[in-house]
Coordinates of C-alpha atoms in Angstrom, one line a residue:
M6 CA -10.8 -18.8 17.8
Y7 CA -9.5 -18.7 14.5
P8 CA -10.3 -20.6 11.3
V9 CA -7.4 -22.5 10.0
A10 CA -7.7 -24.5 7.1
G11 CA -5.2 -26.5 4.7
G12 CA -1.6 -27.3 5.4
R13 CA 1.0 -25.1 7.2
R14 CA 3.4 -23.0 4.8
A15 CA 6.2 -22.6 6.9
G16 CA 8.3 -19.5 6.3
I17 CA 5.5 -18.0 3.9
V18 CA 5.5 -14.1 4.7
P19 CA 2.6 -12.0 3.0
V20 CA 3.4 -9.3 0.6
H21 CA 0.4 -7.2 2.0
V22 CA -1.5 -6.8 5.1
A23 CA -4.5 -4.6 5.5
I24 CA -6.0 -3.7 8.8
I25 CA -9.2 -2.3 10.2
M26 CA -8.0 -0.9 13.3
D27 CA -11.2 -1.3 15.7
G28 CA -11.9 -0.8 19.2
N29 CA -10.5 2.1 20.6
G30 CA -13.7 3.4 21.9
R31 CA -14.5 0.2 23.9
W32 CA -10.8 0.0 25.0
A33 CA -11.3 4.1 26.4
A34 CA -14.7 2.9 28.1
S35 CA -13.6 -0.2 29.7
R36 CA -10.7 2.0 31.7
G37 CA -13.2 4.9 32.5
L38 CA -11.3 7.0 30.2
P39 CA -12.0 9.5 27.5
L40 CA -12.2 8.6 24.1
L41 CA -9.5 10.5 22.8
A42 CA -7.2 8.3 25.4
G43 CA -8.6 5.4 23.3
H44 CA -7.5 7.2 20.0
R45 CA -4.0 8.0 21.3
A46 CA -3.6 4.5 22.5
G47 CA -4.6 3.3 19.3
A48 CA -2.2 5.5 17.6
E49 CA 0.7 4.1 19.7
A50 CA -0.2 0.7 18.3
V51 CA -0.1 1.7 14.8
Q52 CA 3.7 2.4 15.9
R53 CA 3.9 -1.1 17.4
C54 CA 2.4 -2.6 14.1
I55 CA 4.6 -0.8 11.7
R56 CA 7.5 -1.9 13.6
A57 CA 6.4 -5.6 13.7
A58 CA 5.5 -5.7 9.7
V59 CA 9.4 -4.3 9.3
A60 CA 10.6 -7.2 11.5
A61 CA 8.6 -9.8 9.8
G62 CA 9.4 -8.4 5.9
V63 CA 5.9 -7.7 5.0
K64 CA 6.3 -5.1 2.0
W65 CA 2.9 -3.3 2.0
L66 CA 0.8 -2.6 5.1
T67 CA -2.5 -0.6 4.5
L68 CA -4.2 0.7 7.6
Y69 CA -7.9 2.2 7.7
A70 CA -7.2 5.4 9.5
F71 CA -10.4 7.2 8.8
S72 CA -13.3 5.8 6.7
S73 CA -15.8 8.0 4.8
E74 CA -18.6 7.0 7.2
N75 CA -16.3 8.5 10.3
W76 CA -17.4 12.2 9.2
R77 CA -20.6 11.0 10.5
R78 CA -19.2 10.9 14.2
T79 CA -19.5 13.9 16.3
P80 CA -17.6 16.9 15.6
Q81 CA -15.4 16.8 18.8
E82 CA -14.4 13.0 18.0
V83 CA -13.8 14.1 14.3
A84 CA -11.6 17.1 15.6
D85 CA -9.8 14.6 18.0
L86 CA -9.0 12.2 15.4
T87 CA -7.9 15.0 12.7
S88 CA -5.5 16.3 15.4
L89 CA -4.0 13.2 15.8
L90 CA -3.8 12.8 12.4
R91 CA -2.1 16.1 11.9
Y92 CA 0.3 15.6 14.8
Y93 CA 1.8 12.1 13.5
L94 CA 2.1 13.3 10.1
R95 CA 3.9 16.6 11.0
Y96 CA 6.2 14.8 14.1
K97 CA 6.5 11.1 13.5
V98 CA 6.6 10.8 9.5
A99 CA 11.0 11.3 10.0
E100 CA 11.2 8.4 12.5
L101 CA 9.4 6.2 9.7
A102 CA 11.5 7.5 6.9
A103 CA 14.6 6.6 9.0
K104 CA 13.3 3.0 8.9
G105 CA 12.9 3.1 5.4
V106 CA 9.2 3.3 5.5
R107 CA 7.3 5.0 2.5
I108 CA 4.1 6.6 3.1
R109 CA 1.2 6.3 0.8
I110 CA -2.4 8.0 1.2
I111 CA -5.6 6.7 -0.5
G112 CA -9.1 8.2 0.0
D113 CA -10.6 11.7 -0.6
L114 CA -8.1 14.2 0.9
S115 CA -10.2 17.0 0.0
R116 CA -12.6 17.1 3.1
F117 CA -9.6 17.5 5.3
A118 CA -8.4 20.7 6.3
P119 CA -5.8 22.3 4.0
D120 CA -2.8 21.9 6.4
V121 CA -3.6 18.3 7.1
R122 CA -3.7 17.6 3.2
A123 CA -0.1 19.4 2.9
E124 CA 1.2 17.4 5.8
A125 CA -0.2 14.4 4.2
R126 CA 1.4 15.1 0.7
R127 CA 4.7 16.1 2.4
A128 CA 4.9 12.9 4.0
E129 CA 4.5 11.0 0.9
M130 CA 7.0 13.2 -1.0
E131 CA 9.6 13.0 1.8
T132 CA 9.4 8.9 1.7
A133 CA 8.9 8.6 -1.8
S134 CA 12.1 6.8 -2.2
N135 CA 11.9 4.2 0.6
T136 CA 11.7 0.6 -0.1
V137 CA 11.8 -1.3 3.4
L138 CA 8.0 -1.1 3.9
T139 CA 5.1 0.8 2.6
V140 CA 2.3 2.1 4.7
V141 CA -0.9 3.0 3.2
L142 CA -2.9 5.3 5.2
A143 CA -6.8 5.1 4.0
L144 CA -8.0 8.4 5.0
S145 CA -11.6 9.4 4.4
Y146 CA -11.5 6.1 2.3
G147 CA -14.6 4.2 1.2
G148 CA -14.5 1.2 -0.8
R149 CA -17.7 1.8 -2.9
A150 CA -16.5 5.4 -3.6
D151 CA -13.5 3.8 -4.7
I152 CA -15.2 1.6 -7.5
V153 CA -17.4 4.3 -8.2
Q154 CA -14.8 7.0 -8.8
A155 CA -12.8 4.3 -10.9
A156 CA -16.2 3.6 -13.2
L157 CA -16.0 7.3 -13.7
R158 CA -12.6 7.9 -14.7
M159 CA -12.9 4.9 -17.0
A160 CA -16.0 6.0 -18.6
K161 CA -14.4 9.5 -19.4
A162 CA -11.3 7.9 -20.8
I163 CA -14.1 5.8 -23.0
D164 CA -15.7 9.1 -23.9
A165 CA -12.4 10.9 -24.5
G166 CA -11.2 7.9 -27.0
T167 CA -8.2 7.1 -25.2
L168 CA -9.6 3.4 -24.0
A169 CA -11.9 1.4 -26.2
A170 CA -14.9 -0.3 -24.2
S171 CA -13.6 -3.7 -25.8
Q172 CA -10.2 -3.6 -23.9
V173 CA -12.1 -3.2 -20.4
D174 CA -11.5 -6.2 -18.2
E175 CA -10.7 -6.7 -14.5
D176 CA -7.1 -5.7 -15.0
T177 CA -7.9 -2.7 -17.0
F178 CA -10.7 -1.5 -14.4
G179 CA -8.2 -2.1 -11.4
G180 CA -5.7 0.1 -12.9
F181 CA -8.4 3.2 -12.4
L182 CA -8.7 2.3 -8.4
M183 CA -6.9 4.4 -6.0
T184 CA -4.6 1.4 -5.2
A185 CA -3.7 0.7 -9.1
D186 CA -0.1 0.5 -8.4
M187 CA -0.4 -1.8 -5.0
P188 CA -0.3 -5.3 -5.1
D189 CA -3.9 -6.7 -3.4
P190 CA -4.0 -7.5 0.2
D191 CA -3.0 -10.9 1.1
I192 CA -4.8 -10.7 4.6
V193 CA -7.3 -8.2 5.8
V194 CA -7.4 -8.4 9.5
R195 CA -10.1 -6.6 11.9
T196 CA -9.8 -6.3 15.4
S197 CA -12.1 -6.0 18.3
G198 CA -14.1 -9.2 17.6
E199 CA -16.2 -7.7 14.7
S200 CA -16.9 -9.8 11.4
R201 CA -17.3 -7.2 8.4
L202 CA -15.4 -5.5 5.9
S203 CA -17.1 -2.1 6.8
N204 CA -16.4 -0.7 3.0
F205 CA -12.9 -1.4 3.2
L206 CA -10.8 -2.4 0.0
L207 CA -13.8 -4.2 -1.3
W208 CA -12.6 -4.7 -4.9
Q209 CA -9.2 -5.4 -4.0
S210 CA -10.1 -7.9 -1.0
A211 CA -11.8 -10.4 -3.4
Y212 CA -9.1 -13.3 -2.8
A213 CA -7.8 -11.8 0.7
E214 CA -7.7 -14.1 3.8
L215 CA -10.0 -12.9 6.4
I216 CA -8.8 -12.8 9.9
F217 CA -10.9 -11.8 12.7
I218 CA -9.6 -11.3 16.1
E219 CA -11.1 -10.2 19.8
T220 CA -8.2 -7.9 20.9
L221 CA -9.0 -4.3 20.6
W222 CA -6.8 -2.3 18.6
P223 CA -4.8 -0.2 21.3
D224 CA -3.8 -3.7 22.7
F225 CA -2.6 -4.9 19.4
D226 CA 1.3 -5.5 19.8
A227 CA 4.1 -7.6 17.7
G228 CA 3.0 -10.7 19.6
H229 CA -0.8 -10.3 17.8
F230 CA 0.7 -9.5 14.4
D231 CA 3.1 -12.6 14.3
A232 CA -0.1 -14.4 15.3
V233 CA -2.0 -13.3 12.3
L234 CA 1.0 -14.4 10.2
Q235 CA 1.2 -17.7 11.9
I236 CA -2.8 -18.0 11.0
Y237 CA -2.0 -17.2 7.6
S238 CA 0.7 -19.5 7.1
R239 CA -1.8 -22.1 7.7
R240 CA -4.2 -21.2 5.1
E241 CA -4.5 -22.7 2.0
R242 CA -4.9 -20.1 -1.1
R243 CA -6.9 -21.7 -3.9
F244 CA -8.2 -18.5 -5.6
G245 CA -11.2 -20.5 -7.0
A246 CA -9.3 -23.5 -8.0
R247 CA -9.6 -27.1 -6.7
P248 CA -6.8 -28.4 -4.2
V249 CA -4.2 -30.5 -6.3

């Protein structure tokens, strides 16, 4: 059951959809398959999701691909996730580029192996001029860490005299975040029935519409993406103001 409020805004397409892709493990377990099979199926769902975003006219799609907390998982699972990431960065970026998709990376890439970092940067460079859809991969990303690094960078700018403390406001602070040149998400979706943000885009999601669905991520397809957009079209976004 999805919460719906306000009148329908027919034809409204969000600029930025962000997704917490959850449920790979449960999907695999329910089928008696190894965990890696769930992650592989989840990677296929990513491709379906990107195609659906392009078809819908969404301009930004941010995917929580690997959180800063995911490093706490077993060494085998981390290795499997990293191998999948390496494969898709190396062999699937060309397909996305042909569709006009630009790749952006946010997060702490320093924790990945040098070849993964190199593939990530190559993907960004080779797709930098594309304009149909920007896919932002959040890799080794944490919302709290993002806020902390922004505060540290801003403090250094103040110490260096390039920024006055009196100039600091929300817009100034936002300019130090990893997402500085991105629009805030209009929607944050989480699959698998869980109802929490799990340290994802905490600052940026202040006024996002939150949509939680029961579908496990490997089962997510264009129909689910369209359903999310339909829910969004019925939400009344007030940004703190009272309805007119």
